[in-house]
Coordinates of C-alpha atoms and ligand atoms in Angstrom, one line a residue:
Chain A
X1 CA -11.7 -34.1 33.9
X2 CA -11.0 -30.2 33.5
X3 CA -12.5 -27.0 35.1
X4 CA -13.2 -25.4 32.0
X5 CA -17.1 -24.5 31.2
X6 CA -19.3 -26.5 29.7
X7 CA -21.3 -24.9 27.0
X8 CA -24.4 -24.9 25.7
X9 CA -23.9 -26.3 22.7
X10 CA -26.3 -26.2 19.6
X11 CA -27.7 -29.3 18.7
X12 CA -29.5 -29.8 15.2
X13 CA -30.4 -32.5 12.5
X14 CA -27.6 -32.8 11.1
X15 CA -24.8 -33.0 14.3
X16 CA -27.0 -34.7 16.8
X17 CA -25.2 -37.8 16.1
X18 CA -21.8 -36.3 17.1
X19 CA -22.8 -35.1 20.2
X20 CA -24.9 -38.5 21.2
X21 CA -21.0 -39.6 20.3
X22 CA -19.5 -37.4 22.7
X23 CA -21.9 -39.0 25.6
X24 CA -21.4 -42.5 24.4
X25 CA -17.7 -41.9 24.6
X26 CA -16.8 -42.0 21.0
X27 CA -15.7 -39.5 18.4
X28 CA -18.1 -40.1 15.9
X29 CA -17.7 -38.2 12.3
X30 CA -19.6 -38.6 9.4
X31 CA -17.7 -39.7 6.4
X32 CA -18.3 -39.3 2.5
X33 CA -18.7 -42.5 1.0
X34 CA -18.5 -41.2 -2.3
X35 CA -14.8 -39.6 -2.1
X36 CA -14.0 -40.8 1.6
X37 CA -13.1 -37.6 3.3
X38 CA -14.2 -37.0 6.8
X39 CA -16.7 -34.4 7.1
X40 CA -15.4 -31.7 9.3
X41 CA -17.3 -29.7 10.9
X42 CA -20.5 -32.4 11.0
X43 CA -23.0 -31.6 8.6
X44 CA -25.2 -33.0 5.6
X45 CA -23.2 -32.9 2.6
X46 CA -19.8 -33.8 1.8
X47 CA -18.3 -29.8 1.4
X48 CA -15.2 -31.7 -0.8
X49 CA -17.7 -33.9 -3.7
X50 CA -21.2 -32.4 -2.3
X51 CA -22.3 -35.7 -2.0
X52 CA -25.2 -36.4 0.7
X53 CA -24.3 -39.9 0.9
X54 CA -22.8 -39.9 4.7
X55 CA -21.9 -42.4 6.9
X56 CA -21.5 -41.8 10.8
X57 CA -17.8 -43.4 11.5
X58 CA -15.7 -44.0 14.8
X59 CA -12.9 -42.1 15.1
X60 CA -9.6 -42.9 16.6
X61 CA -9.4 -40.1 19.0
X62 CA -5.9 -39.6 18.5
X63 CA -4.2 -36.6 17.0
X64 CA -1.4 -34.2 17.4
X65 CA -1.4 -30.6 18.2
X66 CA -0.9 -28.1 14.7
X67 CA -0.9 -24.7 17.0
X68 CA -2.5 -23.3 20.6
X69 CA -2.2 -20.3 22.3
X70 CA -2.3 -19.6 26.3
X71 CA -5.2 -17.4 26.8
X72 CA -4.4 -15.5 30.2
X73 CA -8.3 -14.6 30.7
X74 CA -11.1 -15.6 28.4
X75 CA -14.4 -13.4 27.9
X76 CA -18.1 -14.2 29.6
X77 CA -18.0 -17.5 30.9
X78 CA -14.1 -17.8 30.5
X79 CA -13.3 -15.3 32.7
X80 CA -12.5 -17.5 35.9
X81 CA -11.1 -20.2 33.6
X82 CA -7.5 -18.7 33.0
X83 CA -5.2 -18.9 31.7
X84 CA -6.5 -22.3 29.4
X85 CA -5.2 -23.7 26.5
X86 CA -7.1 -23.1 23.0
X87 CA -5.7 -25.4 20.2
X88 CA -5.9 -26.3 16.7
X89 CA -5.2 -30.4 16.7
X90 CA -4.5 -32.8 13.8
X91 CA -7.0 -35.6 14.1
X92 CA -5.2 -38.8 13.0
X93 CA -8.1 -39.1 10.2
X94 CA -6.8 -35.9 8.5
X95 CA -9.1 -32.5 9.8
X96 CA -7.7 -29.9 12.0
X97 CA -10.4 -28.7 15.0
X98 CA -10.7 -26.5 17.7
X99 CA -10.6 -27.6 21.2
X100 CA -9.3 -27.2 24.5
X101 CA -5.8 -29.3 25.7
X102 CA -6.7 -30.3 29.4
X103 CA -5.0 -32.2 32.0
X104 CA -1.5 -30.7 31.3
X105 CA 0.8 -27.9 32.7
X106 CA -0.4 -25.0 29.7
X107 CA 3.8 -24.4 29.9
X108 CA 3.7 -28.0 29.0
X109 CA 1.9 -28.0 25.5
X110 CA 3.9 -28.0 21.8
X111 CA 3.2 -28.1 18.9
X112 CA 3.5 -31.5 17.3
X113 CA 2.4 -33.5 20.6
X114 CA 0.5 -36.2 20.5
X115 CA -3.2 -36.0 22.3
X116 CA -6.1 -38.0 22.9
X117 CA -9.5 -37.1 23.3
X118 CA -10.9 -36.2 26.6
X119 CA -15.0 -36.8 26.9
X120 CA -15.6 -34.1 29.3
X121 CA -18.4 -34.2 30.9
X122 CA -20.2 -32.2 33.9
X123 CA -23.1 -33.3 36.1
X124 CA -25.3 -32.9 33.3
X125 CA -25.7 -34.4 29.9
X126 CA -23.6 -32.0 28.2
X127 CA -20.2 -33.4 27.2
X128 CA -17.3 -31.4 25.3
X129 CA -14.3 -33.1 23.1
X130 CA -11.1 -32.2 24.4
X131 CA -8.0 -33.2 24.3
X132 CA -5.1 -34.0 27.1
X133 CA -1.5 -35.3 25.7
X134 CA -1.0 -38.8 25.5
X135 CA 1.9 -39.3 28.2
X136 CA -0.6 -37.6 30.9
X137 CA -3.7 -39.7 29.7
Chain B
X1 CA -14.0 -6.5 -17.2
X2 CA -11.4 -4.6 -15.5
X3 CA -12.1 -1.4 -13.5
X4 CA -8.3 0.0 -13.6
X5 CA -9.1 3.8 -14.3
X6 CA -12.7 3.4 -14.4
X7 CA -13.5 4.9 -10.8
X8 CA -11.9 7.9 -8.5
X9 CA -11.8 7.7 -4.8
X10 CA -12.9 11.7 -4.7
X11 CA -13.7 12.0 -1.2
X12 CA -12.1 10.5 2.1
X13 CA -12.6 11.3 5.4
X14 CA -11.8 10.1 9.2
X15 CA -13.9 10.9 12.1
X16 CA -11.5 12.9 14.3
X17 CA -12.8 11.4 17.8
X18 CA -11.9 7.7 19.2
X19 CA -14.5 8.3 22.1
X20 CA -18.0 9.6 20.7
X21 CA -20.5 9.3 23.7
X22 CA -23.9 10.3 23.6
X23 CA -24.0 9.9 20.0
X24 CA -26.1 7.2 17.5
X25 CA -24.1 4.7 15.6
X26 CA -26.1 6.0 12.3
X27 CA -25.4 9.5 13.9
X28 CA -22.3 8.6 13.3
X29 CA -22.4 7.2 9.6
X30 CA -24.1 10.8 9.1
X31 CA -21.0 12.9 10.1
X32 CA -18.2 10.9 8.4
X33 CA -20.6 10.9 5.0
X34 CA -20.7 14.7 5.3
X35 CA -17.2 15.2 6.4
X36 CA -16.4 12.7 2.9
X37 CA -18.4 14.7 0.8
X38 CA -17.4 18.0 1.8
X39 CA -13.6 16.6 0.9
X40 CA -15.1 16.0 -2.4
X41 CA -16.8 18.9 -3.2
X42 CA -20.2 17.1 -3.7
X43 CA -23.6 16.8 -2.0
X44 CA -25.9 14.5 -0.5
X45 CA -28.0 15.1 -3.5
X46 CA -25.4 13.6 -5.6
X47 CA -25.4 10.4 -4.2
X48 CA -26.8 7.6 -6.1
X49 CA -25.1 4.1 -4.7
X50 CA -24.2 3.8 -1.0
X51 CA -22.1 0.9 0.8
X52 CA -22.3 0.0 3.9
X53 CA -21.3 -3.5 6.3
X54 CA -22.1 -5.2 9.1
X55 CA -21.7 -2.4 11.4
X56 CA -24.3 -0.3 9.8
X57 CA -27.6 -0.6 12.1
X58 CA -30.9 -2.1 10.8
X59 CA -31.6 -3.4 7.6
X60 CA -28.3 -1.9 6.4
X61 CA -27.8 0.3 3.4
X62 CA -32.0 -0.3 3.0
X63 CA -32.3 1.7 6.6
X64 CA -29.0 3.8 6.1
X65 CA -30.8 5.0 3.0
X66 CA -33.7 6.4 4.7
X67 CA -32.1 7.5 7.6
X68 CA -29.5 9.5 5.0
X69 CA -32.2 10.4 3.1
X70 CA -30.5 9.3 0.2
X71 CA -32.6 8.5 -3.4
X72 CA -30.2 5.8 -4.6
X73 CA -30.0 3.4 -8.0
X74 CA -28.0 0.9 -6.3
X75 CA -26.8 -0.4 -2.9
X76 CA -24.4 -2.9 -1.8
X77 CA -24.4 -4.7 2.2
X78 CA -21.2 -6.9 1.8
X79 CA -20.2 -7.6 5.2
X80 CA -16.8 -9.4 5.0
X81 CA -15.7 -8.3 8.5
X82 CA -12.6 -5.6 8.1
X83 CA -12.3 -6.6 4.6
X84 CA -15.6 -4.8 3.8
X85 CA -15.1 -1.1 2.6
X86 CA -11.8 -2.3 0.4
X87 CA -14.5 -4.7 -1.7
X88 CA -17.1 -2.1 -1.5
X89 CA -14.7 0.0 -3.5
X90 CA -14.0 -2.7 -5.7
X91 CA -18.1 -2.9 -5.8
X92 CA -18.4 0.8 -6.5
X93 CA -15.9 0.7 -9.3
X94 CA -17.8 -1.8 -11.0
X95 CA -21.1 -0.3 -10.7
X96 CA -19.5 2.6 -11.8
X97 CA -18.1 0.7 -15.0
X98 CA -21.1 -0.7 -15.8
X99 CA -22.8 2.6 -15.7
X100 CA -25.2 1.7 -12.6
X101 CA -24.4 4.7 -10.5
X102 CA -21.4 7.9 -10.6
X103 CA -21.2 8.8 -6.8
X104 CA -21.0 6.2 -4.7
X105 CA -20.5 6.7 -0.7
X106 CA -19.2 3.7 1.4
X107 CA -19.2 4.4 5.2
X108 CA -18.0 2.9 8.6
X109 CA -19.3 3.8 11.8
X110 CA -18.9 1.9 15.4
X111 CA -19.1 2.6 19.1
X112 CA -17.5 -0.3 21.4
X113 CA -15.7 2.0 23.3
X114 CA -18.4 4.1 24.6
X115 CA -20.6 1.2 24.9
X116 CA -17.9 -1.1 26.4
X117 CA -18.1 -4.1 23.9
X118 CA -14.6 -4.3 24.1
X119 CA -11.9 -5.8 21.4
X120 CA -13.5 -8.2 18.9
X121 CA -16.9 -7.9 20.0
X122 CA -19.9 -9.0 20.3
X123 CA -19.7 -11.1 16.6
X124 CA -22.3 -12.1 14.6
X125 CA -21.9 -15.4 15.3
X126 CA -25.4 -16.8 16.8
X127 CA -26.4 -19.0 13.9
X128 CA -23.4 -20.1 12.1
X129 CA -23.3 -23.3 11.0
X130 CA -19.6 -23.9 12.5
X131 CA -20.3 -22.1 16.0
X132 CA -20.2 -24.8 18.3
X133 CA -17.0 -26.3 16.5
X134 CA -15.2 -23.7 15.6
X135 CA -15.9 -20.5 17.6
X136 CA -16.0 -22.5 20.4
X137 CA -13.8 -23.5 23.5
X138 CA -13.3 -20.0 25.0
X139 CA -11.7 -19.3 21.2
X140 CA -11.7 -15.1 21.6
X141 CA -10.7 -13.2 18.8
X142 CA -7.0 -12.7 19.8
X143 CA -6.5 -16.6 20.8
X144 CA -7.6 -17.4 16.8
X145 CA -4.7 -15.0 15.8
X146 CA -2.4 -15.8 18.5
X147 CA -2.5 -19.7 17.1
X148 CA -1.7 -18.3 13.6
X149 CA 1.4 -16.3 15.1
X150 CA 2.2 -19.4 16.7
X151 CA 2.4 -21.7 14.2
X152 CA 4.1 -19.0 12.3
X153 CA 6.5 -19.2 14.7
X154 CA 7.1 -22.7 14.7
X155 CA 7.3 -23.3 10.6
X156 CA 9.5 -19.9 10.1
X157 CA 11.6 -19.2 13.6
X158 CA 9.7 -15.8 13.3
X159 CA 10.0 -14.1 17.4
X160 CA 7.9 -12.0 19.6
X161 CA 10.9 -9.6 19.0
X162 CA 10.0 -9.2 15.1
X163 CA 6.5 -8.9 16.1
X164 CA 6.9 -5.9 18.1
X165 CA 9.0 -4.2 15.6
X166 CA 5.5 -3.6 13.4
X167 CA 3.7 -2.0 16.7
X168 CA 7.2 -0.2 17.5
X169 CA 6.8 1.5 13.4
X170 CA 3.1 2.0 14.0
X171 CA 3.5 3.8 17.5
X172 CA 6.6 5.9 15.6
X173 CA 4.0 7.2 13.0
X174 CA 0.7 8.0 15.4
X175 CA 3.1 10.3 17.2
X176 CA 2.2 12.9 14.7
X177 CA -1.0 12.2 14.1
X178 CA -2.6 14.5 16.9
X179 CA -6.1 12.2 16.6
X180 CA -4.3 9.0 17.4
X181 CA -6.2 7.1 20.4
X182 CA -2.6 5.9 21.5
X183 CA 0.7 8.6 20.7
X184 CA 3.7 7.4 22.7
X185 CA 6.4 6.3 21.0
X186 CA 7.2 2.1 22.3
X187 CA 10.3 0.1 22.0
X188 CA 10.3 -3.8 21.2
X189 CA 10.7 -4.1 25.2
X190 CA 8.0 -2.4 26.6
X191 CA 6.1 -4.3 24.0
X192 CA 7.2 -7.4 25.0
X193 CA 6.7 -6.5 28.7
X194 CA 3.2 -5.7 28.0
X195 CA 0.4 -8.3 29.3
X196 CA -0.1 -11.0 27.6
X197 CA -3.2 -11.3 26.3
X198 CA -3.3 -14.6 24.2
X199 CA 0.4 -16.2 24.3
X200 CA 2.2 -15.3 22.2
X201 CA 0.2 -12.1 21.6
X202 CA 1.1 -9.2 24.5
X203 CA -1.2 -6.3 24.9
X204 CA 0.8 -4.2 22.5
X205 CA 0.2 -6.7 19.8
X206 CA -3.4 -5.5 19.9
X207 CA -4.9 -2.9 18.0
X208 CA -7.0 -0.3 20.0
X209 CA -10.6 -0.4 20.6
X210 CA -12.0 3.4 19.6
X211 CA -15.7 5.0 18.7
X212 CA -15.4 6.7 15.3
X213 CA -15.7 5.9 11.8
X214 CA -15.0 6.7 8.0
X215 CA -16.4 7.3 5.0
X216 CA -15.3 7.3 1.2
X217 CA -16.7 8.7 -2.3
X218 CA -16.1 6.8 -5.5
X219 CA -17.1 8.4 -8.5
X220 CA -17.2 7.9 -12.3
X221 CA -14.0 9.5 -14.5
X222 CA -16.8 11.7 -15.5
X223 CA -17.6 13.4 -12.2
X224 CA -14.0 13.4 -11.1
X225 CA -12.8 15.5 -14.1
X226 CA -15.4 18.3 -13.1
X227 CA -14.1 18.4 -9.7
X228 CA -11.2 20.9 -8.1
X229 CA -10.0 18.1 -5.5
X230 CA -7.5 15.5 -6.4
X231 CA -8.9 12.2 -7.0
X232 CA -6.7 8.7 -6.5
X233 CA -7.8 6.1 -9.4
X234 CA -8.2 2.8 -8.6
X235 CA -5.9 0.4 -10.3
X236 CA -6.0 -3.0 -9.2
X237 CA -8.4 -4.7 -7.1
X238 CA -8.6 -8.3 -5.9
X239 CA -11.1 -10.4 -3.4
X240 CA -10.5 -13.9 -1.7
X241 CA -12.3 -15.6 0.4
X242 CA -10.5 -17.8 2.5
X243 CA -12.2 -21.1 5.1
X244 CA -11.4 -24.2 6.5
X245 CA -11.7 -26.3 3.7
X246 CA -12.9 -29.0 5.3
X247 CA -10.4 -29.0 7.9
X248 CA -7.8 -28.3 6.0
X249 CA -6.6 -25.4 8.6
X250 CA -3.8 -23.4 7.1
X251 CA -2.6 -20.6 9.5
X252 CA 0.1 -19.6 8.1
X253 CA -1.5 -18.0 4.7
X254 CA -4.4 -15.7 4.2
X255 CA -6.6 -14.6 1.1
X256 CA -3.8 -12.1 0.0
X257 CA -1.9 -15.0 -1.8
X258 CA -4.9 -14.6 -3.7
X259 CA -6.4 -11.1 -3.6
X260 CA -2.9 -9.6 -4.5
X261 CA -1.7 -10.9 -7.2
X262 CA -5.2 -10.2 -8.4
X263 CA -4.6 -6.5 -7.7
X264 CA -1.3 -6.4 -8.7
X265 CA -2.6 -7.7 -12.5
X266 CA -5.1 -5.5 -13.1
X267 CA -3.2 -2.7 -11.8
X268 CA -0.1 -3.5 -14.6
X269 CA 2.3 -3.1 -11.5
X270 CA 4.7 -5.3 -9.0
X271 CA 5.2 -5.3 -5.3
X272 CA 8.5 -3.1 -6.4
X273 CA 6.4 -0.3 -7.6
X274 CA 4.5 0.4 -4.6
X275 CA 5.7 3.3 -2.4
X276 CA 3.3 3.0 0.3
X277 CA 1.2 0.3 2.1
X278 CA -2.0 0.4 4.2
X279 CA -2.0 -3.4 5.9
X280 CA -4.8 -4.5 8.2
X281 CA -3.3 -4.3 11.4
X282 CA -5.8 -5.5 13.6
X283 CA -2.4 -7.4 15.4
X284 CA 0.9 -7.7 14.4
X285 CA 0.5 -10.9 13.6
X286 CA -1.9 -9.7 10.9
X287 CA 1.0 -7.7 9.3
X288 CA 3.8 -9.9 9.1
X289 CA 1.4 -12.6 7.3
X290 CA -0.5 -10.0 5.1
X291 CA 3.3 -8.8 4.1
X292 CA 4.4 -12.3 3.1
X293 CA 1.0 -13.3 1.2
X294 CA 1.3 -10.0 -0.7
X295 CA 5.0 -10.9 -2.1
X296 CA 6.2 -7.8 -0.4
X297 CA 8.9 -10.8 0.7
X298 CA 9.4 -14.0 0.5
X299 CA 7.2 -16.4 2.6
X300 CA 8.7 -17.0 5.8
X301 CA 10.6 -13.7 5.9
X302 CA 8.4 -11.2 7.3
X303 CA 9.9 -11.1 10.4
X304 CA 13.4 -9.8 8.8
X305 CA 11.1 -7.5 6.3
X306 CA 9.8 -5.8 9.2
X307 CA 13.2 -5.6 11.3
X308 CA 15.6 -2.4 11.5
X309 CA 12.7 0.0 10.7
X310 CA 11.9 -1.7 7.4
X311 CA 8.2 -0.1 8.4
X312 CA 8.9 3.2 9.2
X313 CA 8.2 6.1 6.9
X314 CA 9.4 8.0 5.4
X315 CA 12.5 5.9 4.3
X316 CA 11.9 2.4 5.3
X317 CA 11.5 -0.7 2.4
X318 CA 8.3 -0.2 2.8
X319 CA 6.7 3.2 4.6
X320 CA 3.2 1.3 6.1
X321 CA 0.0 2.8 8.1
X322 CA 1.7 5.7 8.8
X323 CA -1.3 7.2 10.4
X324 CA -0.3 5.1 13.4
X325 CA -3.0 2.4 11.9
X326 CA -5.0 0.1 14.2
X327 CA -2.6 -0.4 16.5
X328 CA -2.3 3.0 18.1
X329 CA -4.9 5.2 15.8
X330 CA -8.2 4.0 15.2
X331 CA -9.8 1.0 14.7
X332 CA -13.3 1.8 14.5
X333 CA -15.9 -0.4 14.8
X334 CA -13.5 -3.4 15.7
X335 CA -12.7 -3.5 12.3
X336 CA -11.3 -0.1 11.0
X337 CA -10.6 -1.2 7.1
X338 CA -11.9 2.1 5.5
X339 CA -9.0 3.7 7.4
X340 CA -6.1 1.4 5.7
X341 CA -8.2 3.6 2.1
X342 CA -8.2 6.7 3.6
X343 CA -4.3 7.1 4.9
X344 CA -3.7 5.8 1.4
X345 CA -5.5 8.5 -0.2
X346 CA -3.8 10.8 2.3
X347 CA -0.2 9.4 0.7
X348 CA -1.3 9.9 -2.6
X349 CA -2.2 13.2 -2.2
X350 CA 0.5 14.0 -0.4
X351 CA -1.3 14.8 2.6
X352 CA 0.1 12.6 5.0
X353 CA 1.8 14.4 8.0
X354 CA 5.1 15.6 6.7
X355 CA 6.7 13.4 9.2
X356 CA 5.5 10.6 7.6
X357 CA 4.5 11.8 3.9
X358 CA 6.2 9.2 1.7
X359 CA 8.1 11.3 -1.4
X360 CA 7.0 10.5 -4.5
X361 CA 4.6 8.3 -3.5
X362 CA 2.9 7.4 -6.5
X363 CA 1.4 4.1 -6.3
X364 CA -0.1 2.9 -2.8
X365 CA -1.6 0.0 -1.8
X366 CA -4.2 -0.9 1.0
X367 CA -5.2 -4.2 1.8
X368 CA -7.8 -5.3 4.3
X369 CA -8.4 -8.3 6.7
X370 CA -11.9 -9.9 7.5
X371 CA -13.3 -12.6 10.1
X372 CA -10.4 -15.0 11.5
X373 CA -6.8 -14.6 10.2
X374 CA -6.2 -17.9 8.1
X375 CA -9.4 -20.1 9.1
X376 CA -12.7 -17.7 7.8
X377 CA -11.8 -14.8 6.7
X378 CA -11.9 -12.4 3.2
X379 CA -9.0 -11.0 2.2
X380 CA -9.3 -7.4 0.0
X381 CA -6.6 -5.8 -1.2
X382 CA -6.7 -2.4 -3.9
X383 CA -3.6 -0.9 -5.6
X384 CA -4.5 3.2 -6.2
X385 CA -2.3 5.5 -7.9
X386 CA -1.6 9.3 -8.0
X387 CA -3.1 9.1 -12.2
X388 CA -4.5 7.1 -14.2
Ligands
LIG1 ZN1 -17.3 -36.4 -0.8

């Protein structure tokens, strides 16, 4: 989908589910089922009621963006990428994460546009969740 | 407990250089301790708490210690990014209070310039529990604060053009500063013409990358009174920590909604009092936020705070890092910090250049920024006075 590194990612108890999400296609997020919230980032315990009582959900994979910036050239592995977008989006469920808007003119991308997630993948097993605006998807 | 008049900052020095090759980072540490205790007319010998953060090598104060060859009744190793050396004096005067030590030394000491870590560096990011979420995505350190400027942007109409004006007040300062890594004056132009690094950040929204270092010495009311330098009390101090919140991404505020208002309590005084301001300028951005959270204006209006010179000293609303701050003088370590105390100091004792010496400057406050602005950071700000 993009040309923007993979990375190795690192993979533990409590986010291998995510990531086995990412590879089945799904946004999978654990949520609280003592308060409800969505756990983000994945881990063991609900950070709002500390509650370890988790269950794995699908997300919807929408979301609209809540800020970016243009980086002109990134550091390391980055280097070649630029310039790439870097962006805070608003999941439909509620948290704000990192991630990368691909598949769109950077010019392109506002605040407030609605994305949807991008499972990028490489020629390995590693897949990323980005996201590309819904118009272009 | 409150510490307001319970501790002096007795000592203050900056490390003249902003390239130090061929010298140790604890070499380092060593000279701007001496160079901070020769200011205060005490020893090594007299030390018995030392401070020291993430940029200290080793096992931190524990190796700093022996290295020193300090004999010490308390140490303290927050590491809170740039926000560090403001809470260690906030530490200091509380050990002080409590009667745990009367000298304390707090020092800073870094080399990315020499070694070529570059801006931000390396991190200490390996194990974090959020690293592969949320340091992530080619996420440098001027992207995370570009996004904040951005959305600030976008909720406030702030421009690129209001941003500049805090690099063009900086730059006006380090003109007289003869240590300054960068002394040309700029106009809002050249900023804006400058590369742009992380849109909407341009080069010349960037603080500098420099070797050097700085060191402070905090002492009990006790010592300071037998001393012939003039000591700065310390009136107000206040800590936040400021994360996520599961999600909850807020770029647009930082700790110092919290941290000053608890500074500003403790201290008895109001944004209206203060004469001079140290703000963590690691990029404008940093600035215009730190200005708002502060109440130094209304939230939003930072960009109008800072326009028409409301920076610039001597004379300006508010007279800021008029040592040229980490934007054009020194911003050791990638993280500077101890420098936003030590021009403060220099106010206070009305040492500043003359250029830039604030008249009547009797109250000053220095705030400091750690981690990312808005999503993980610690937010320190201290309110110090000319007496007690
Ligand atoms: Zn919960």
């Amino acid at each position: 989908m993009s040309f923007l590194p993979l990375a190795d990612v690192e993979i533990n108890n409590e986010t291998q589910p995510f990531w086995d999400g990412l590879r089945n296609n799904t946004l999978l997020l654990p949520r609280c089922t003592s308060c409800t919230s969505v756990v983000w980032y994945p881990r063991a315990h609900c950070p709002v009621c500390f509650s370890t009582e988790l269950k794995w959900e699908e997300m919807s994979g929408r979301g609209t963006i809540y800020s970016y910036s243009i980086v002109a050239k990134g550091n390391g592995r980055w280097k070649e990428s630029g310039p790439y977008v870097v962006a805070y989006i608003e999941l439909a469920e509620g948290p704000r994460i990192l991630t990368n808007i691909v598949g769109v003119a950077p010019s392109e991308v506002q605040i407030n546009m609605p994305v949807t997630a991008v499972f990028d993948s490489g020629d390995d097993a590693r897949v990323l969740l980005r996201f590309t605006s819904v118009s272009s998807s | 407990m409150s510490v307001r008049g319970k501790a002096f900052i007795a000592g203050a020095y900056e490390h003249p250089l902003r390239t130090i090759p061929n010298k140790t980072v604890q070499q380092v540490h060593a000279e701007v301790a001496a160079g901070a205790l020769a200011d205060a007319g005490l020893s090594f010998s007299d030390i018995d708490a030392y401070f020291c953060a993430g940029d200290a090598p080793g096992f931190g104060a524990l190796s700093m210690a022996e290295y020193l060859g300090l004999q010490l009744t308390h140490i303290d190793n927050t590491e809170t990014g740039g926000s560090s050396y403001l809470l260690h004096v906030q530490h200091a005067a509380e050990a002080i209070a409590a009667g745990h030590c009367h000298v304390a030394l707090i020092t800073l000491a870094g080399l990315p310039r020499s070694s070529g870590t570059g801006i931000g560096g390396a991190g200490r990011f390996g194990s974090a529990p959020e690293i592969s979420f949320e340091n992530f995505f080619g996420l440098s350190i001027v992207a995370g604060y570009a996004m904040a400027a951005r959305r600030h942007m976008y909720e406030f109409g702030t421009t690129s053009e209001q941003l500049a004006e805090i690099k063009v007040a900086a730059a006006s300062h380090a003109q007289h500063n003869p240590n300054a890594f960068l002394q040309n004056a700029v106009t809002v132009e050249e900023v804006l013409q400058s590369k742009m690094v992380a849109d909407p950040l341009h080069m010349l929204d960037c603080c500098v990358v420099t070797d050097g270092g700085g060191a402070l010495v905090v002492v009990s009311p006790e010592v300071a009174r037998k001393l012939s330098r003039q000591s700065v009390p310390v009136l107000g101090t206040g800590f936040a920590v400021k994360h996520v919140n599961n999600g909850r991404i807020d770029l647009t505020h930082t700790g110092a909604v919290v941290s000053g208002p608890r500074a500003f309590a403790e201290a008895g005084l109001t944004p209206s009092d203060i004469r001079y301001a140290s703000i963590y300028d690691s990029f404008t951005i940093t600035v215009l936020t730190t200005l708002e959270d502060l109440g130094f204006c209304e939230k939003g209006k930072g960009g109008e705070f800072v326009s028409n010179g409301g920076l610039q000293a001597p004379f300006g609303k508010l007279p800021f890092n008029t040592d040229g701050g980490g934007l054009c003088n020194n911003h050791p370590s990638n993280r500077g910090g101890i420098t936003k105390v030590i021009e403060a100091v220099r106010q206070l004792r009305n040492e500043a250049h003359p250029a830039v010496q604030v008249p009547n400057c009797q109250f000053a406050l220095a705030h400091g920024t750690g981690g990312n602005l808005a999503t993980r950071m610690g937010s320190a700000t201290l309110i110090l006075g000319q007496e007690v």
